[in-house]
Amino acid sequence: MAWLLVHQPRPLSPNHQLLDSYPLLLIEKMAAPPPADKRPLVMLAQPLFPEFAAALAGRYRFALLADADAAAAAEARALLGGLPPVTAQHLGALPALELVACTSVGVDHVDLDACRSRGLSVTNAGAAFAADSADYAVGLLVAVLRRVAAADAYVRSGRWTADGDYPLASKVSGKRVGIVGLGNIGSRVARRLAAFGCAVSYHSRSPKPSAPYPFVPALRDLAAGSDVLVLSCALTDETKHMVNRDVMEALGKGGVLVNVGRGGLVDEPELVRCLTEGVIGGAGLDVYENEPAVPPELLAMDNVVLSDHRAVLTTESIGGVLQVVIANLDAFYSGRPLVSPVEL
């Protein structure tokens, strides 16, 4: 038996990319498709977002992994999911599985070792989120340096009338910006900030031959030479907590940290201490280590701008990632090369 499940239309929640654990609306309970229905069965790690359900229903049948019966589990060759963990146990429950298709860019929630040992292919959202993430990173940078959120709160509370002008903030143009991860997102951040007259340099696993910006091999050195550090790289065992106290001390008391990558890139308790002690000057954070939990100390800091893991999310980006998912599934089932394969 297969089920077509979608989320109830409602605002996106704090911890998501495109798919999340919304209350479910059961649209249709379908008996096992008749023999004439040759649509492939796609296993779902979680219920489909409405746009996905509408676009994919004519192409594929679906079964939710948590509720799949033995026949569905034995049949499914593809697993589609967002950010909830995809563990070796999940993979092991699907003996015919060949593809794990993710709606996120990062795949740190997938057991890649298990995928590698099984010879599974993994795809992600490719560049579908890149422009929106880059725009958002620049927005966070501007918001922190110019104290946009704090000035807004100052006006709304009536203090402009009572206390006079809000204190001076810091200029954006001309800042030295270090970007960690010069991929689809980081390269777009660099181009946008170059238009501000910022001096851009970057750190990554290896130099990018086509990049016009200086490559800095050591992250601490990048921080020491930057006024702003922007994180846009993937979370891996190697990058977990790469921004530690040593890096933040190198960034310095006037320095700003912007994170649109993953919360785990930063030693979060140390970040709280560094902000509290004035080791760095501010932060713009869209991601956190234990979402949706945000360290409560950050909530009262007017030099910190917070958002709920939504740098990637616009109406346009949802449409873009839907195209990538469809293209990957169509390519997989027709034997063509995948559109956005992840190197394992």
Coordinates of C-alpha atoms in Angstrom, one line a residue:
M1 CA 0.0 0.0 0.0
A2 CA 1.3 3.5 -0.8
W3 CA 0.3 6.8 0.7
L4 CA 0.3 10.3 -0.9
L5 CA 1.2 12.6 2.0
V6 CA 1.7 16.4 2.0
H7 CA 2.2 19.0 4.7
Q8 CA -0.6 21.3 5.7
P9 CA 0.0 24.7 4.0
R10 CA 1.5 26.9 6.8
P11 CA 4.5 29.0 7.4
L12 CA 7.9 27.3 7.3
S13 CA 9.2 26.2 10.7
P14 CA 12.6 27.1 12.3
N15 CA 14.5 23.9 11.4
H16 CA 14.1 23.1 7.8
Q17 CA 15.4 23.3 4.3
L18 CA 12.3 22.3 2.2
L19 CA 10.9 19.4 4.1
D20 CA 10.2 19.3 7.8
S21 CA 8.0 17.7 10.4
Y22 CA 4.7 19.6 10.0
P23 CA 1.4 18.2 11.0
L24 CA 0.2 15.9 8.2
L25 CA -2.8 16.3 5.9
L26 CA -3.7 12.9 4.5
I27 CA -4.8 13.7 0.9
E28 CA -5.4 10.2 -0.4
K29 CA -5.1 6.7 0.7
M30 CA -4.3 4.6 -2.4
A31 CA -4.5 0.9 -2.7
A32 CA -1.5 -0.8 -4.2
P33 CA -1.3 0.5 -7.8
P34 CA -2.7 -1.7 -10.5
P35 CA -0.2 -3.5 -12.7
A36 CA -0.7 -0.8 -15.4
D37 CA 0.7 1.8 -13.1
K38 CA 4.4 1.7 -13.8
R39 CA 5.3 4.8 -11.8
P40 CA 8.5 4.1 -9.7
L41 CA 8.1 4.0 -6.0
V42 CA 10.1 6.7 -4.2
M43 CA 10.6 6.2 -0.4
L44 CA 10.2 9.4 1.7
A45 CA 12.3 10.1 4.7
Q46 CA 9.6 12.6 5.7
P47 CA 6.3 13.9 4.2
L48 CA 6.4 15.9 1.0
F49 CA 6.2 19.7 1.0
P50 CA 3.0 20.7 -1.0
E51 CA 4.8 21.9 -4.1
F52 CA 6.8 18.7 -4.3
A53 CA 3.7 16.6 -3.9
A54 CA 1.9 18.4 -6.7
A55 CA 4.8 18.3 -9.1
L56 CA 5.9 14.7 -8.4
A57 CA 2.6 12.9 -8.0
G58 CA 2.1 12.3 -11.7
R59 CA 5.7 10.9 -12.0
Y60 CA 6.1 8.7 -8.9
R61 CA 4.4 6.8 -6.2
F62 CA 5.4 7.4 -2.6
A63 CA 5.7 5.6 0.7
L64 CA 6.7 7.1 4.0
L65 CA 9.7 5.3 5.4
A66 CA 8.4 5.2 8.9
D67 CA 5.2 3.5 7.8
A68 CA 6.3 1.5 4.8
D69 CA 5.4 -2.2 4.6
A70 CA 7.8 -4.9 3.7
A71 CA 6.8 -4.9 0.0
A72 CA 7.3 -1.1 -0.4
A73 CA 10.7 -1.3 1.5
A74 CA 11.8 -4.1 -0.8
E75 CA 10.8 -2.2 -4.0
A76 CA 12.1 1.3 -3.4
R77 CA 15.3 2.2 -5.3
A78 CA 15.3 5.9 -4.3
L79 CA 15.0 7.7 -1.0
L80 CA 14.0 11.4 -0.9
G81 CA 14.5 13.5 2.2
G82 CA 15.3 16.9 3.7
L83 CA 17.2 17.4 7.0
P84 CA 16.1 14.6 9.3
P85 CA 18.9 12.1 9.8
V86 CA 19.3 9.3 7.3
T87 CA 21.1 6.6 9.2
A88 CA 22.7 3.3 8.3
Q89 CA 19.6 1.7 9.9
H90 CA 17.3 3.6 7.5
L91 CA 19.4 2.6 4.6
G92 CA 19.6 -1.0 5.7
A93 CA 15.8 -1.2 5.7
L94 CA 15.8 -0.6 1.9
P95 CA 17.6 -3.6 0.2
A96 CA 17.0 -2.3 -3.3
L97 CA 18.1 1.2 -2.6
E98 CA 20.4 2.9 -5.1
L99 CA 19.9 6.6 -4.7
V100 CA 19.6 9.0 -1.7
A101 CA 18.2 12.3 -3.1
C102 CA 18.5 15.3 -0.7
T103 CA 16.6 18.6 -0.9
S104 CA 19.4 20.3 1.0
V105 CA 22.8 21.4 -0.1
G106 CA 24.5 20.0 3.0
V107 CA 24.5 16.2 3.5
D108 CA 25.9 16.0 7.0
H109 CA 22.6 14.4 8.1
V110 CA 23.2 11.4 5.8
D111 CA 25.4 8.5 6.9
L112 CA 27.8 8.9 3.9
D113 CA 30.0 6.0 5.1
A114 CA 27.1 3.7 4.9
C115 CA 26.2 5.1 1.4
R116 CA 29.8 4.6 0.3
S117 CA 29.9 1.0 1.6
R118 CA 26.6 0.2 -0.2
G119 CA 27.7 1.9 -3.4
L120 CA 24.7 4.3 -3.2
S121 CA 24.5 7.5 -5.1
V122 CA 23.7 10.7 -3.2
T123 CA 22.4 14.0 -4.7
N124 CA 21.9 17.4 -3.2
A125 CA 20.1 20.6 -4.1
G126 CA 23.1 21.8 -6.2
A127 CA 23.2 25.5 -6.7
A128 CA 19.5 26.0 -6.3
F129 CA 19.9 27.8 -2.9
A130 CA 23.2 29.6 -3.7
A131 CA 22.0 33.0 -4.8
D132 CA 19.5 33.4 -1.9
S133 CA 22.1 32.2 0.7
A134 CA 24.6 34.7 -0.7
D135 CA 22.1 37.5 -0.6
Y136 CA 21.2 36.6 3.0
A137 CA 24.8 36.4 4.1
V138 CA 25.4 39.9 2.8
G139 CA 22.2 41.0 4.5
L140 CA 23.4 39.6 7.9
L141 CA 26.8 41.3 7.4
V142 CA 25.2 44.7 6.8
A143 CA 22.7 44.2 9.6
V144 CA 25.4 43.5 12.2
L145 CA 27.8 46.2 11.1
R146 CA 25.2 48.9 10.7
R147 CA 23.2 47.6 13.8
V148 CA 20.0 47.5 11.7
A149 CA 18.0 45.3 14.1
A150 CA 19.1 47.2 17.2
A151 CA 18.3 50.6 15.6
D152 CA 14.9 49.2 14.6
A153 CA 14.2 48.2 18.2
Y154 CA 15.5 51.6 19.4
V155 CA 13.0 53.4 17.2
R156 CA 10.1 51.1 18.0
S157 CA 10.7 51.4 21.8
G158 CA 10.4 55.2 21.6
R159 CA 14.0 55.9 22.6
W160 CA 14.8 58.0 19.5
T161 CA 12.4 60.7 20.9
A162 CA 13.5 60.1 24.5
D163 CA 17.2 59.6 24.2
G164 CA 18.2 61.1 20.8
D165 CA 20.0 59.4 17.9
Y166 CA 21.1 55.8 18.1
P167 CA 24.9 55.4 18.5
L168 CA 27.1 55.3 15.4
A169 CA 27.7 51.9 13.8
S170 CA 30.4 50.6 11.5
K171 CA 30.8 51.1 7.7
V172 CA 30.4 48.1 5.4
S173 CA 32.2 49.3 2.3
G174 CA 35.9 48.6 2.3
K175 CA 35.9 45.9 5.0
R176 CA 38.3 43.0 4.8
V177 CA 36.1 39.9 4.4
G178 CA 37.3 36.4 4.8
I179 CA 35.1 33.7 3.3
V180 CA 35.3 30.1 4.5
G181 CA 34.3 27.9 1.6
L182 CA 34.4 29.4 -1.9
G183 CA 31.8 27.1 -3.5
N184 CA 28.4 27.9 -5.0
I185 CA 27.5 30.1 -2.1
G186 CA 30.8 31.5 -1.1
S187 CA 31.8 32.6 -4.6
R188 CA 28.5 34.5 -4.9
V189 CA 29.1 36.2 -1.5
A190 CA 32.5 37.2 -2.7
R191 CA 31.2 38.8 -5.9
R192 CA 28.5 40.7 -4.0
L193 CA 30.9 42.1 -1.4
A194 CA 33.5 43.0 -4.1
A195 CA 30.8 45.4 -5.4
F196 CA 30.8 47.0 -1.9
G197 CA 34.5 47.6 -2.3
C198 CA 35.4 45.0 0.2
A199 CA 38.8 43.2 0.1
V200 CA 37.9 39.5 -0.2
S201 CA 40.1 36.6 0.6
Y202 CA 39.2 33.0 1.3
H203 CA 40.0 29.6 2.9
S204 CA 39.0 26.2 1.6
R205 CA 40.4 22.7 1.3
S206 CA 42.4 23.8 -1.7
P207 CA 42.9 26.9 -3.8
K208 CA 40.4 27.6 -6.6
P209 CA 42.5 28.3 -9.7
S210 CA 39.8 30.5 -11.3
A211 CA 39.2 32.6 -8.1
P212 CA 40.5 36.2 -8.3
Y213 CA 40.8 36.4 -4.5
P214 CA 43.8 35.6 -2.3
F215 CA 43.8 32.1 -0.9
V216 CA 44.8 31.7 2.8
P217 CA 45.8 28.2 3.8
A218 CA 45.2 28.6 7.5
L219 CA 41.9 29.6 8.9
R220 CA 43.4 31.5 11.8
D221 CA 45.5 33.5 9.4
L222 CA 42.3 34.3 7.4
A223 CA 40.6 35.5 10.6
A224 CA 43.6 37.6 11.6
G225 CA 43.5 39.4 8.3
S226 CA 39.8 40.0 8.2
D227 CA 37.2 42.3 9.7
V228 CA 34.4 39.9 8.9
L229 CA 34.5 36.1 8.7
V230 CA 31.7 34.5 6.6
L231 CA 31.1 30.8 6.9
S232 CA 29.6 29.1 3.8
C233 CA 31.2 25.7 3.8
A234 CA 29.9 22.2 4.5
L235 CA 29.9 20.6 7.9
T236 CA 32.2 17.5 8.0
D237 CA 34.3 15.8 10.6
E238 CA 37.1 18.0 9.5
T239 CA 35.2 21.3 9.7
K240 CA 33.2 20.7 12.9
H241 CA 34.1 23.4 15.4
M242 CA 36.7 24.9 13.0
V243 CA 35.8 28.3 14.4
N244 CA 37.1 28.0 17.9
R245 CA 38.3 30.5 20.5
D246 CA 41.7 30.7 18.8
V247 CA 40.1 31.7 15.5
M248 CA 37.8 34.2 17.2
E249 CA 40.6 35.8 19.1
A250 CA 42.4 36.2 15.8
L251 CA 39.3 37.9 14.3
G252 CA 39.5 40.3 17.1
K253 CA 37.3 42.6 19.2
G254 CA 36.0 44.6 16.2
G255 CA 35.5 41.5 14.1
V256 CA 32.1 40.0 13.0
L257 CA 31.2 36.4 12.4
V258 CA 28.5 35.5 9.8
N259 CA 27.3 31.9 9.5
V260 CA 25.0 30.7 6.8
G261 CA 26.7 27.3 6.6
R262 CA 25.9 25.0 9.6
G263 CA 25.9 25.7 13.3
G264 CA 28.4 22.9 14.0
L265 CA 31.1 24.8 12.2
V266 CA 31.4 27.0 15.3
D267 CA 32.2 26.1 18.9
E268 CA 28.9 27.6 20.0
P269 CA 29.6 27.8 23.8
E270 CA 32.9 29.5 23.0
L271 CA 31.2 31.9 20.6
V272 CA 28.8 32.9 23.5
R273 CA 31.8 33.5 25.8
C274 CA 33.7 35.5 23.1
L275 CA 30.7 37.7 22.5
T276 CA 30.0 38.2 26.2
E277 CA 33.7 39.0 26.9
G278 CA 34.1 41.3 23.8
V279 CA 36.6 39.1 22.2
I280 CA 34.7 39.6 18.9
G281 CA 32.4 42.5 18.0
G282 CA 29.3 40.8 16.8
A283 CA 27.7 38.0 14.8
G284 CA 25.0 37.3 12.2
L285 CA 23.7 33.8 12.7
D286 CA 21.2 31.8 10.6
V287 CA 22.2 28.4 11.9
Y288 CA 22.9 26.8 15.2
E289 CA 24.4 23.6 16.5
N290 CA 21.2 22.2 18.1
E291 CA 18.3 23.7 16.1
P292 CA 15.9 25.0 17.0
A293 CA 17.6 25.7 20.3
V294 CA 19.4 29.0 20.3
P295 CA 21.8 29.8 23.2
P296 CA 19.7 32.1 25.4
E297 CA 22.6 34.5 26.1
L298 CA 22.5 35.5 22.4
L299 CA 18.9 36.8 22.6
A300 CA 19.8 39.9 24.7
M301 CA 22.8 40.9 22.6
D302 CA 22.2 43.9 20.4
N303 CA 25.4 43.2 18.4
V304 CA 24.0 39.8 17.3
V305 CA 21.4 39.3 14.5
L306 CA 19.6 36.0 14.6
S307 CA 17.4 34.2 12.1
D308 CA 15.8 30.7 11.9
H309 CA 17.8 28.8 9.3
R310 CA 16.1 30.6 6.4
A311 CA 18.9 32.0 4.4
V312 CA 18.1 29.5 1.7
L313 CA 14.4 29.9 1.6
T314 CA 12.5 32.0 -0.9
T315 CA 9.6 31.2 -3.2
E316 CA 12.1 31.1 -6.1
S317 CA 14.6 28.8 -4.3
I318 CA 11.8 26.3 -3.5
G319 CA 10.9 26.2 -7.2
G320 CA 14.6 25.8 -8.1
V321 CA 15.3 22.9 -5.8
L322 CA 12.1 21.2 -7.0
Q323 CA 13.5 21.4 -10.5
V324 CA 16.8 19.8 -9.3
V325 CA 14.9 17.0 -7.4
I326 CA 12.8 16.2 -10.5
A327 CA 15.8 16.3 -12.8
N328 CA 17.8 13.9 -10.5
L329 CA 14.9 11.4 -10.1
D330 CA 14.1 11.5 -13.8
A331 CA 17.8 11.0 -14.7
F332 CA 18.2 8.2 -12.2
Y333 CA 15.1 6.2 -13.4
S334 CA 16.1 6.7 -17.1
G335 CA 19.7 5.7 -16.6
R336 CA 21.1 9.2 -17.4
P337 CA 23.9 11.0 -15.4
L338 CA 22.6 12.6 -12.2
V339 CA 22.3 16.4 -12.2
S340 CA 23.9 17.2 -8.8
P341 CA 25.8 14.1 -7.5
V342 CA 27.7 14.4 -4.2
E343 CA 31.2 13.1 -4.3
L344 CA 31.6 10.3 -1.8

